Short mmCIF file of C-alpha atoms and ligand atoms in Angstrom, two decimals:
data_model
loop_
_atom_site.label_atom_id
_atom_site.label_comp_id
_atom_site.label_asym_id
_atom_site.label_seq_id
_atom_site.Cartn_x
_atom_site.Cartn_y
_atom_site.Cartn_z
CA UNK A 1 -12.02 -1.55 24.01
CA UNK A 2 -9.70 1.18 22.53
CA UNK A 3 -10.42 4.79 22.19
CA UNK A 4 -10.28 6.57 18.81
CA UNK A 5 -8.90 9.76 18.41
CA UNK A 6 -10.72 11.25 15.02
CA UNK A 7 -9.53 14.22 14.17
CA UNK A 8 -12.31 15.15 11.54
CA UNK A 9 -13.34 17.53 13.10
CA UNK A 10 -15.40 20.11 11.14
CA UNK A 11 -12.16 23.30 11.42
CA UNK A 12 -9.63 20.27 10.58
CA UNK A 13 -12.04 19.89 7.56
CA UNK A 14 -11.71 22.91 6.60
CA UNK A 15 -7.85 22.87 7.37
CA UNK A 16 -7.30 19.93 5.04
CA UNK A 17 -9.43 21.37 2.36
CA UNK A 18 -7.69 25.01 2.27
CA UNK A 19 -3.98 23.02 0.74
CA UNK A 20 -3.77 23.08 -2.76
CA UNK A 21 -6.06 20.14 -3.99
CA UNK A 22 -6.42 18.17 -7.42
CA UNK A 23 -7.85 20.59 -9.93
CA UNK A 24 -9.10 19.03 -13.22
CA UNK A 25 -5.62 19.75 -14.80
CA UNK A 26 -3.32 17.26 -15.86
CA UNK A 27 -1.24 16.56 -12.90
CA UNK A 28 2.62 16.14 -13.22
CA UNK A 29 2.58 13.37 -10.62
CA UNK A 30 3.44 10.09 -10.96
CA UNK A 31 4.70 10.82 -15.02
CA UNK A 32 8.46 9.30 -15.99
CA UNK A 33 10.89 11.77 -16.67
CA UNK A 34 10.48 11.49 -20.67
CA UNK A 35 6.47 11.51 -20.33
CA UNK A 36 7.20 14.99 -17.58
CA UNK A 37 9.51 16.07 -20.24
CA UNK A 38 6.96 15.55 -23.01
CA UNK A 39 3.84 17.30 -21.06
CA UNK A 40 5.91 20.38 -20.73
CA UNK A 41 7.08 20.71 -24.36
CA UNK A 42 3.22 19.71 -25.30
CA UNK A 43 2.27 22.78 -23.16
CA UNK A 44 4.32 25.02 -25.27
CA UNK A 45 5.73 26.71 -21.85
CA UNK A 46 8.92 25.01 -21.94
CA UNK A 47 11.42 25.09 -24.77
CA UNK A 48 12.18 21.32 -25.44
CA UNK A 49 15.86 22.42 -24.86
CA UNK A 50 15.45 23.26 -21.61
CA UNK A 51 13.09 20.47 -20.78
CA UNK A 52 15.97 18.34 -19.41
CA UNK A 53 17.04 20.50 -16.96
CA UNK A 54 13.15 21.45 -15.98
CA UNK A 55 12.95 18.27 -15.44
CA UNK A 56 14.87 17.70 -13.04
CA UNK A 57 14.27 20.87 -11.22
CA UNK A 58 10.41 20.04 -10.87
CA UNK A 59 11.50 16.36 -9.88
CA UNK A 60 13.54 17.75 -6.95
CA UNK A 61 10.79 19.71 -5.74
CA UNK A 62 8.32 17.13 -6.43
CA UNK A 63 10.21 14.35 -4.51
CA UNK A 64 12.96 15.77 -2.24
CA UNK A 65 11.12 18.99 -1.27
CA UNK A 66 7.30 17.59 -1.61
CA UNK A 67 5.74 20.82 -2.63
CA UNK A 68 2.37 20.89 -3.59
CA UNK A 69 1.78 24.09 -4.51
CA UNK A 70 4.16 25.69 -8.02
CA UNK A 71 4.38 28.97 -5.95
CA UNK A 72 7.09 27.28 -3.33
CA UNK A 73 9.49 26.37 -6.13
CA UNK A 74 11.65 29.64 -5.51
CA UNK A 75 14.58 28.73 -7.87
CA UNK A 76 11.99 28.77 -10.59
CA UNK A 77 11.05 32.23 -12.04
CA UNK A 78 7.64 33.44 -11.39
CA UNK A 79 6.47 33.96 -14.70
CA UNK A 80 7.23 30.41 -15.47
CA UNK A 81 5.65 29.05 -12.26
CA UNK A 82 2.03 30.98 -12.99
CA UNK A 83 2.35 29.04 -16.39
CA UNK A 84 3.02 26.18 -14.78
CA UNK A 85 0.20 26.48 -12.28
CA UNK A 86 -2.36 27.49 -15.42
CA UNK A 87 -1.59 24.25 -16.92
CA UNK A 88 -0.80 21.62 -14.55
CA UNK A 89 -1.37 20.09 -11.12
CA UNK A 90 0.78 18.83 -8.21
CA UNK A 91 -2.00 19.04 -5.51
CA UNK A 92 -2.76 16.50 -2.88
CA UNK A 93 -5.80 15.15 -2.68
CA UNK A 94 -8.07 15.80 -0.25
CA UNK A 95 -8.37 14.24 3.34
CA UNK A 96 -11.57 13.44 3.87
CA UNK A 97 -11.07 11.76 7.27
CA UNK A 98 -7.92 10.95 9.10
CA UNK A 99 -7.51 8.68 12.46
CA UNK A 100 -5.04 8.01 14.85
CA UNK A 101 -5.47 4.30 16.89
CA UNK A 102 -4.44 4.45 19.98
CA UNK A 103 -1.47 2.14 18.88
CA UNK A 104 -0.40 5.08 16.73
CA UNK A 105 -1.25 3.64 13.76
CA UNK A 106 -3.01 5.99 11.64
CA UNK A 107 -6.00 5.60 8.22
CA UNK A 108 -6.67 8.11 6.18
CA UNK A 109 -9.55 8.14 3.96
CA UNK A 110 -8.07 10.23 0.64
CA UNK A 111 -10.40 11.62 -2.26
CA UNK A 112 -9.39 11.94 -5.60
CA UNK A 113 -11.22 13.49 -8.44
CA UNK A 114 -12.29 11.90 -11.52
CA UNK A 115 -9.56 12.85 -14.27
CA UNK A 116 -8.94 11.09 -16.67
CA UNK A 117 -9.17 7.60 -14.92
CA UNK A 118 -12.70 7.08 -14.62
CA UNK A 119 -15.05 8.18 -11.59
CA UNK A 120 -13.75 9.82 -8.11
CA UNK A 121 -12.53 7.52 -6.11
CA UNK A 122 -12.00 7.48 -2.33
CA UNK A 123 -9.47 5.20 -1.06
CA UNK A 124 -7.68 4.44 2.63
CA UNK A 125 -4.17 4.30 3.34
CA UNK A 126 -2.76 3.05 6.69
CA UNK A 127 0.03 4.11 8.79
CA UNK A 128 2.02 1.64 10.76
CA UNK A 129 4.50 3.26 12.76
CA UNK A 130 7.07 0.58 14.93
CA UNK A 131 10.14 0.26 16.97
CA UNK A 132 12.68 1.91 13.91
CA UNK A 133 10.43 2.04 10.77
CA UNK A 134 7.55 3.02 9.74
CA UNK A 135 5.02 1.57 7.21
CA UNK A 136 2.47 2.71 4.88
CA UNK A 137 0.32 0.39 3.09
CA UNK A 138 -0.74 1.70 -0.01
CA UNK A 139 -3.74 0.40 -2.34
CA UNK A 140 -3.09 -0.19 -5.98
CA UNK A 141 -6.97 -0.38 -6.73
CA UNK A 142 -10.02 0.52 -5.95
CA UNK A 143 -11.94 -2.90 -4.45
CA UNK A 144 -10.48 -5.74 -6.43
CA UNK A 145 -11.71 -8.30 -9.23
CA UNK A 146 -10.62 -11.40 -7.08
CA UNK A 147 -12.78 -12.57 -4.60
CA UNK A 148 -10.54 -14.44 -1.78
CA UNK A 149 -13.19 -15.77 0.80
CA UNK A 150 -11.67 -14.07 3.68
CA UNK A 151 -10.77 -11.03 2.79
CA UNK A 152 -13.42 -7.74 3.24
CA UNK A 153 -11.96 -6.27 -0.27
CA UNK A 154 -12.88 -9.14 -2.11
CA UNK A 155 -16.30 -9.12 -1.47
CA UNK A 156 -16.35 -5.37 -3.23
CA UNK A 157 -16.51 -4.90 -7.01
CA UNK A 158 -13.50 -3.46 -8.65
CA UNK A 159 -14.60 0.02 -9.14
CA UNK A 160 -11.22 0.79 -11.23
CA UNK A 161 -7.42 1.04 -11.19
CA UNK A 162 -5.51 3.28 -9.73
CA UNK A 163 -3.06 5.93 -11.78
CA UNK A 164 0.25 6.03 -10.65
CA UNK A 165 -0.13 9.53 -9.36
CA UNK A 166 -3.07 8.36 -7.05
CA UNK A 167 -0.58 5.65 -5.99
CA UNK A 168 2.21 7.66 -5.43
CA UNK A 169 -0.09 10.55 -4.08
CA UNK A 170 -0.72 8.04 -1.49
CA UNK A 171 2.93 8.33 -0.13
CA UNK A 172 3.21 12.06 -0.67
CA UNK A 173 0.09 13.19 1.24
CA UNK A 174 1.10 10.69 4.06
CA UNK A 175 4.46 12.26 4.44
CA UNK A 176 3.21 15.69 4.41
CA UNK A 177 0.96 14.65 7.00
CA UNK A 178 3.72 13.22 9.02
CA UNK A 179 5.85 16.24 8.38
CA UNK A 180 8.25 13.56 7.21
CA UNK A 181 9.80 16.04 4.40
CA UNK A 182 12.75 18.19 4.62
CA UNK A 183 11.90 21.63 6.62
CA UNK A 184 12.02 24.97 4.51
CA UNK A 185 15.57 25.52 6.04
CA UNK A 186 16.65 21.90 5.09
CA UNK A 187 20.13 22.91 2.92
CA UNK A 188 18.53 22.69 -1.02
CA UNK A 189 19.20 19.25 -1.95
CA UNK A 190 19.02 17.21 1.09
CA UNK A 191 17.44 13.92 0.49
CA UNK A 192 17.08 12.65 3.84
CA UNK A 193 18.38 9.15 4.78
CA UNK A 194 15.51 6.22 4.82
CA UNK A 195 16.29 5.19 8.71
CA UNK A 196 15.35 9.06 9.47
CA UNK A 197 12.02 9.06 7.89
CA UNK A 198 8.57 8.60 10.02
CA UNK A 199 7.86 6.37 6.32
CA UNK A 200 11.11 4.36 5.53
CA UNK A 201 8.88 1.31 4.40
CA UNK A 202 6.30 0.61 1.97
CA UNK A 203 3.74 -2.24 1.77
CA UNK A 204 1.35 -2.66 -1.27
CA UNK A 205 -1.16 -4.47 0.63
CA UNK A 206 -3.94 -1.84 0.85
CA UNK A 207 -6.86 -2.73 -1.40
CA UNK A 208 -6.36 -4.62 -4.95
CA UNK A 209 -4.12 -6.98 -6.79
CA UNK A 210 -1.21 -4.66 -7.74
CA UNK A 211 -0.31 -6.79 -10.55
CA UNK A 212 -3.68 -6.23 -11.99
CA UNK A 213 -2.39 -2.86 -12.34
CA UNK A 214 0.92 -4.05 -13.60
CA UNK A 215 2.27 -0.60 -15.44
CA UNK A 216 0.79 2.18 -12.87
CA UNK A 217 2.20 0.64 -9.61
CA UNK A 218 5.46 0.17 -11.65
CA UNK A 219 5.92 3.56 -12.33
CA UNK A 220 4.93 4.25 -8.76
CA UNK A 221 7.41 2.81 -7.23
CA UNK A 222 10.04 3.31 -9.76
CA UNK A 223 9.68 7.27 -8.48
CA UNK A 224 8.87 6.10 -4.94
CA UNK A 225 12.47 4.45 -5.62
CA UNK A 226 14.68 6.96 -7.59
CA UNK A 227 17.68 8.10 -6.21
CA UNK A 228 17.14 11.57 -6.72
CA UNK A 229 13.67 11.62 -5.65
CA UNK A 230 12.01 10.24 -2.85
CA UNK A 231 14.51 7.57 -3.28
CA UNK A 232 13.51 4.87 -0.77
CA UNK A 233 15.26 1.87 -1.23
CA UNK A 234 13.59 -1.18 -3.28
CA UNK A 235 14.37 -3.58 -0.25
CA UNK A 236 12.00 -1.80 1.20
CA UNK A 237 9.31 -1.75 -0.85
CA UNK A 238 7.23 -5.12 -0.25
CA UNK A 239 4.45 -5.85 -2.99
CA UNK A 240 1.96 -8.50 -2.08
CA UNK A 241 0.08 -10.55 -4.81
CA UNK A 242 -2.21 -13.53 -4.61
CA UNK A 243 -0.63 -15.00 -7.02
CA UNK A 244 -0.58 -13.81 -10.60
CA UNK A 245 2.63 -15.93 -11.80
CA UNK A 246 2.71 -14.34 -15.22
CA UNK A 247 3.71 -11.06 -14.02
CA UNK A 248 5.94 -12.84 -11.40
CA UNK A 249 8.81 -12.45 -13.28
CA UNK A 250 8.50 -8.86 -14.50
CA UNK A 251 8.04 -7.96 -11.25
CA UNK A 252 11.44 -8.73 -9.85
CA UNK A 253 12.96 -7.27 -13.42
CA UNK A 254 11.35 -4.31 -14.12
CA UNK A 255 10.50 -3.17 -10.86
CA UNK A 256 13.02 -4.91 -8.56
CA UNK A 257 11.61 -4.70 -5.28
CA UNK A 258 10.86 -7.66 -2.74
CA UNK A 259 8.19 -10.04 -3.16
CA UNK A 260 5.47 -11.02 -1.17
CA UNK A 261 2.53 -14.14 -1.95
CA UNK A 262 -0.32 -14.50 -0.30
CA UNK A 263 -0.43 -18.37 0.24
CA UNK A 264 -2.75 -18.92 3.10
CA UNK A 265 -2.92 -23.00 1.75
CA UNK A 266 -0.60 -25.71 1.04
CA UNK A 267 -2.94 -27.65 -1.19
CA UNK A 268 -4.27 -26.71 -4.10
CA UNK A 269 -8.59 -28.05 -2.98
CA UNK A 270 -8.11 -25.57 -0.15
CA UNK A 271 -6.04 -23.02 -2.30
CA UNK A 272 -9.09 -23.06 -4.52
CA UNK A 273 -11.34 -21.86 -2.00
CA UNK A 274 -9.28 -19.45 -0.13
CA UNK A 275 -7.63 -17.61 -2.73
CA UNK A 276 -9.67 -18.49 -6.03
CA UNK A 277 -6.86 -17.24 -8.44
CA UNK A 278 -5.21 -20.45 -7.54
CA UNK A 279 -7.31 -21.82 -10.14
CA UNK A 280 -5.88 -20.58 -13.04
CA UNK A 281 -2.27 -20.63 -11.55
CA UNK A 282 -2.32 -23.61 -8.80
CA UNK A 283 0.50 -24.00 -6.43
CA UNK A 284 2.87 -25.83 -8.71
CA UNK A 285 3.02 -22.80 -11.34
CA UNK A 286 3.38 -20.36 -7.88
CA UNK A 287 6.23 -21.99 -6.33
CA UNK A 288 8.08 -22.68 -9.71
CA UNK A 289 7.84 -18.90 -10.30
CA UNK A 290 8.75 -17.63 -7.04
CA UNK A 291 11.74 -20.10 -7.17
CA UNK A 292 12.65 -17.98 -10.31
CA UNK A 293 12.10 -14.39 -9.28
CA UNK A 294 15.01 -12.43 -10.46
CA UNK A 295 17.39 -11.19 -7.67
CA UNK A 296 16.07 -13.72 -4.99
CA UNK A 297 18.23 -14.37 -2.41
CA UNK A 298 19.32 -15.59 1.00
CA UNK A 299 19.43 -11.25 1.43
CA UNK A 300 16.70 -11.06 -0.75
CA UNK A 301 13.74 -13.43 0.43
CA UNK A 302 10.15 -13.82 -0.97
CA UNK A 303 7.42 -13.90 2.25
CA UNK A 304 4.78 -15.39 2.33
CA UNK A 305 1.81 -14.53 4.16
CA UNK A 306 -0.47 -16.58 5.57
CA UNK A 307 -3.81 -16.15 7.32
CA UNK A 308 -4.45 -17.93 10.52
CA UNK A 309 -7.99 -19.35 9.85
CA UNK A 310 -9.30 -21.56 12.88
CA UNK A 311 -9.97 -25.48 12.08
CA UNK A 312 -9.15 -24.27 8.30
CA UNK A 313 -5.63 -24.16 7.46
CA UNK A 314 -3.92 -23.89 10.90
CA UNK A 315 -3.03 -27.57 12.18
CA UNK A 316 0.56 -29.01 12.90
CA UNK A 317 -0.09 -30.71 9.50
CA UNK A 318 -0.66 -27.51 7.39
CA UNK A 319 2.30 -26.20 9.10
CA UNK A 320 4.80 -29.22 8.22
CA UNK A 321 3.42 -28.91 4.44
CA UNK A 322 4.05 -25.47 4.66
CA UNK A 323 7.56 -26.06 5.72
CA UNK A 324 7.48 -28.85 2.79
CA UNK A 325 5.90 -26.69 0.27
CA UNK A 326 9.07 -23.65 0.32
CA UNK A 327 11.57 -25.69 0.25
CA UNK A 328 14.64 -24.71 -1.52
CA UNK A 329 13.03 -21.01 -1.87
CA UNK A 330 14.92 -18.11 0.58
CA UNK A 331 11.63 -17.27 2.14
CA UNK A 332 9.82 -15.70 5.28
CA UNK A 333 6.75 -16.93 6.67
CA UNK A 334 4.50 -13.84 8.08
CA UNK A 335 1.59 -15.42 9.83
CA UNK A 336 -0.96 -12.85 9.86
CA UNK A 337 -4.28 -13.47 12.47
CA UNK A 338 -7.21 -13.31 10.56
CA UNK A 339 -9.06 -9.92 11.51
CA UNK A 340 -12.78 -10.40 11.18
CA UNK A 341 -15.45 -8.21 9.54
CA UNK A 342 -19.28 -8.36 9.74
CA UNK A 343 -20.65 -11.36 7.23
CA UNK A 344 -17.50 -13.58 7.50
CA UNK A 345 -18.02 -17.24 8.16
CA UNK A 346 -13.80 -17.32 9.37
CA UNK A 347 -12.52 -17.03 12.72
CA UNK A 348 -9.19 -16.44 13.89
CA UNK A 349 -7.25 -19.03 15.24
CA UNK A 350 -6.62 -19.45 18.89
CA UNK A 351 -3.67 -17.86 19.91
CA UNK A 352 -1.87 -21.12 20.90
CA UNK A 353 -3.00 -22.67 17.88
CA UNK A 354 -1.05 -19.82 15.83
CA UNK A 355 2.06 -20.07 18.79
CA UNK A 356 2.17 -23.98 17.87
CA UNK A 357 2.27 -23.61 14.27
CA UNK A 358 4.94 -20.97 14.61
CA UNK A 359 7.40 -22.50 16.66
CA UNK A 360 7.16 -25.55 14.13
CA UNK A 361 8.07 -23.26 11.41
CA UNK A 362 10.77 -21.54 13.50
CA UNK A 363 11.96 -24.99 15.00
CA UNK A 364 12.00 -25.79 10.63
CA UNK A 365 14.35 -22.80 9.92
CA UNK A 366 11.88 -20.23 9.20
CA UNK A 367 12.05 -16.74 10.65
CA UNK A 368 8.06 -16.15 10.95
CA UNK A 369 6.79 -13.13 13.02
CA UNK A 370 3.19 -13.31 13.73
CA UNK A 371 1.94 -9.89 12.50
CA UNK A 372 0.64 -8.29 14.97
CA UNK A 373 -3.16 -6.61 14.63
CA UNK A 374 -2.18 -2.90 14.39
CA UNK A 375 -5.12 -0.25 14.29
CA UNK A 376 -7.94 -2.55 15.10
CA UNK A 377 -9.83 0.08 17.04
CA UNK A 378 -9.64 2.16 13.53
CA UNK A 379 -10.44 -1.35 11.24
CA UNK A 380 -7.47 -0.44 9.56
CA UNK A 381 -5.96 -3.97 9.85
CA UNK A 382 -5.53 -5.95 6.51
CA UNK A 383 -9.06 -7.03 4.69
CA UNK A 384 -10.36 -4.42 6.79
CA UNK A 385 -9.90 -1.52 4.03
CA UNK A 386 -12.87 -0.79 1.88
CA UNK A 387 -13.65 2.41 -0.32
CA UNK A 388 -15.85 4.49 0.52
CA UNK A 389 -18.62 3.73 -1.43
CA UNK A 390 -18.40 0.67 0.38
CA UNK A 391 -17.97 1.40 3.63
CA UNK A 392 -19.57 -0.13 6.70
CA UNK A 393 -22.59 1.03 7.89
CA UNK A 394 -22.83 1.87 11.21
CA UNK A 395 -24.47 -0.85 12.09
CA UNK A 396 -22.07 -2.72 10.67
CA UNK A 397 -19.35 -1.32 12.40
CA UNK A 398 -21.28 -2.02 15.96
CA UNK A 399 -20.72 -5.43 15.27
CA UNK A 400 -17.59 -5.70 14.35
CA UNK A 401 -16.71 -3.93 17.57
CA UNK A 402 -18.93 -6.41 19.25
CA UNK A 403 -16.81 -8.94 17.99
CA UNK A 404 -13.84 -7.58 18.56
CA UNK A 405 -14.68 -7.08 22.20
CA UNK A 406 -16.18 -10.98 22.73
CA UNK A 407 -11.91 -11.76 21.49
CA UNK A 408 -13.01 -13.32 18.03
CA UNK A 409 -9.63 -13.09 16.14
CA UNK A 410 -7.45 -10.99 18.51
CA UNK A 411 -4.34 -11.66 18.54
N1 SAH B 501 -4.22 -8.23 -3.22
C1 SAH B 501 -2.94 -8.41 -2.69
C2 SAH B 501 -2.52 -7.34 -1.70
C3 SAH B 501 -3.55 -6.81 -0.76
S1 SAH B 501 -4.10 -7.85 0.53
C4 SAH B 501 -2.83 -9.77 -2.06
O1 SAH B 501 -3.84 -10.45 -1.93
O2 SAH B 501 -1.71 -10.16 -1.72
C5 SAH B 501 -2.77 -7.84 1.73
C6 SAH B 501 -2.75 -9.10 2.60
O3 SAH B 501 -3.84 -9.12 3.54
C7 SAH B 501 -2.87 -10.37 1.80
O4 SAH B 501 -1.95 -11.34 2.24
C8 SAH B 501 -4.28 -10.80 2.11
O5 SAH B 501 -4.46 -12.16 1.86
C9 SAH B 501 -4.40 -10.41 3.55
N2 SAH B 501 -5.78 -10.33 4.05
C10 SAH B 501 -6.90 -10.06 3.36
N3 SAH B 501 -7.98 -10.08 4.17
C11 SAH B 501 -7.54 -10.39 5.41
C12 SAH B 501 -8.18 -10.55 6.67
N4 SAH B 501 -9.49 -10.37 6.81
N5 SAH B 501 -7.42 -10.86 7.74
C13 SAH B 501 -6.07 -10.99 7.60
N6 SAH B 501 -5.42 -10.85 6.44
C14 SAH B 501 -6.14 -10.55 5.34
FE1 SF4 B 502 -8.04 -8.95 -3.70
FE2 SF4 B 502 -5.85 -9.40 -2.16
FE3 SF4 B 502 -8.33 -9.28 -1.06
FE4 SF4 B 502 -7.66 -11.36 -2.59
S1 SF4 B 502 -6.72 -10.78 -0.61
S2 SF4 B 502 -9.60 -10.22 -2.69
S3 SF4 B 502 -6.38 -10.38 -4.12
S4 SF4 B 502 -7.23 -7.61 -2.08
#
């Protein structure tokens, strides 16, 4: 059993709550340039000929810098930045918990206000850090619409979407967190190279379907992508989908970064019950689409996960159709152990099982790392990330740990 370090305590509370937070103004995160450009004008604080050039002086802040607060931007006059600050927003929101595994991994639980979007939403966002990266898997919605039989999301409601600031805030907040942007005395300008960041990766595979929320995650990581922003590059940007195949294809051309399906069955009877979409795009329409996603590659490959579910989908035979099934299609296999949550009739397969059906798929070609469970004494392992409206109960929670500790589904 692993010790949690939770560092909510009641002065940290405070701590978190004292940064500038999400007032009910319009918030200039997450806009496109033109729509930034726009907003200003709109406000009548900005001349439209200079909105070019304010433009990109609040983008530089915004994404190289990371300031949260108008007051910091000291290249802007102060007249203009109390204007600024009247009208808009560029807070964080607030931290309502954060924890650190004792794998390093860290969840934060995030709060955002209502806005415009809908109700106030609370969302998590994990951490991952590893031997030269680190990962942050961000959630595109809050619960999700789909209802895959194994997954702890899918048995929540979809509450809503996502804007793309919440999305994006998501990366923001966990940087400042990680002190991963450029110190005060960092020369002005300095974007700093991905391989020195604590967050050189991203991962939509937090809760929701991103391509349910097609045009806020694209502007997301369009700025999580831009050169002269945070500028991370799109090969490392990883979006997961269950499968929506008619957004397949926009995805690799208007947003351009790599692809990832959630498979988790070779056949479509098993497809069905695993990952319900399948029935209005079954396996044939998947592959054919992932065999056309713009800029795929033997650089560029499509992975696809897939859950190790004992006596479900994890024989030598399921492996050999897997190897059958992708074909042809520059792929990765990531074999992820199913991580278990209280009410779930799946178990994870025995770790030989899961060694067996990996060296068949590496013997076949395949490079396919078993994902190791990160943050389990946190539940901040995929399926595992629920809002907090949903959250376990404590009860709830006992159990899992229960389960946990009698070795169901550890990897
Ligand atoms: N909705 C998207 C992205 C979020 S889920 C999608 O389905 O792809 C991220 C990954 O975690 C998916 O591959 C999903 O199938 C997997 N997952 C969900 N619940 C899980 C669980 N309990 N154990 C292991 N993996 C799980
Ligand atoms: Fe939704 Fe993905 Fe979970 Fe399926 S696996 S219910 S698509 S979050």
């Amino acid at each position: 059993m692993t010790l949690t370090l939770d560092l909510t305590t009641p002065d940290r509370r405070d701590a978190f709550r004292a940064k500038p937070s999400l007032a009910e103004k319009p918030s200039l995160i997450g806009l496109t340039r033109a729509e930034m450009g726009e907003a200003l004008v709109a406000s009548g604080i900005v001349p439209e000929r200079q909105a070019k050039m304010r433009v990109q002086q609040l983008w530089h802040w915004l994404y190289v810098r990371g300031v949260s607060d108008f007051a910091d931007m000291f290249n802007i006059s102060k007249d203009l930045r109390a204007a600024l600050a009247k009208h808009f927003s560029i807070g964080r929101p607030e931290i309502v918990e954060e924890q650190i595994s004792s794998d390093g991994t860290r969840k934060w639980l995030f709060r955002f206000p209502a806005r415009g979007a809908g109700r106030p939403v609370e969302i998590e966002t994990v951490y991952i850090p590893e031997e030269g990266r680190g990962t942050l898997c961000i959630s595109s919605q809050v619960g999700c619409t789909l209802t895959c039989s194994f997954c702890h999301t899918g048995t929540q409601k979809l509450v809503r979407n996502l804007t793309s600031e919440e999305i994006l805030a998501q990366l923001l907040t966990a940087r400042d967190r990680l002190g991963d942007f450029p110190d005060r005395d960092t020369p002005d300008g300095a974007i700093v190279p991905a391989e020195g960041r604590k967050v050189s990766n991203i991962v939509m595979m937090g809760m929701g379907e991103p391509l349910y929320n097609f045009e806020a995650v694209k502007k997301a990581l369009l700025i999580a992508s831009d050169g002269d922003g945070l500028s991370l590059s799109k090969r490392r940007i990883t979006l997961s989908t269950s499968g929506v195949v008619p957004e397949i294809a926009r995805t690799g051309a208007e947003i351009g970064v790599m692809l990832a399906i959630s498979l988790h069955a070779t056949n479509d009877d098993l497809r069905d019950l695993l990952v319900p979409i399948n029935k209005n795009f079954p396996l044939n329409e998947l592959i054919a689409a992932c065999k056309a996603y713009p800029g795929l590659s033997n650089a560029k490959r499509i992975t696809f996960e897939y859950v190790m579910l004992k006596d479900v989908n994890d024989s030598l035979d399921d492996a050999k159709a897997l190897v059958k099934l992708l074909r042809g299609i520059p792929a990765k296999i990531n074999l992820i152990p199913f991580n278990p949550w209280p009410g779930t009739n799946y178990q994870c397969s025995d770790w030989e099982t899961i060694e067996r059906f990996a060296d068949y798929i590496n013997n076949a070609g395949y490079a396919s790392p078993i994902r190791t469970p990160r943050g389990r004494d946190i539940l901040a392992a995929c399926g595992q990330l629920k809002s907090e409206s949903e959250r376990m109960k404590k009860t709830e929670r006992l159990a899992l740990e229960a389960m946990m500790i009698a070795g169901h589904g550890e990897g």
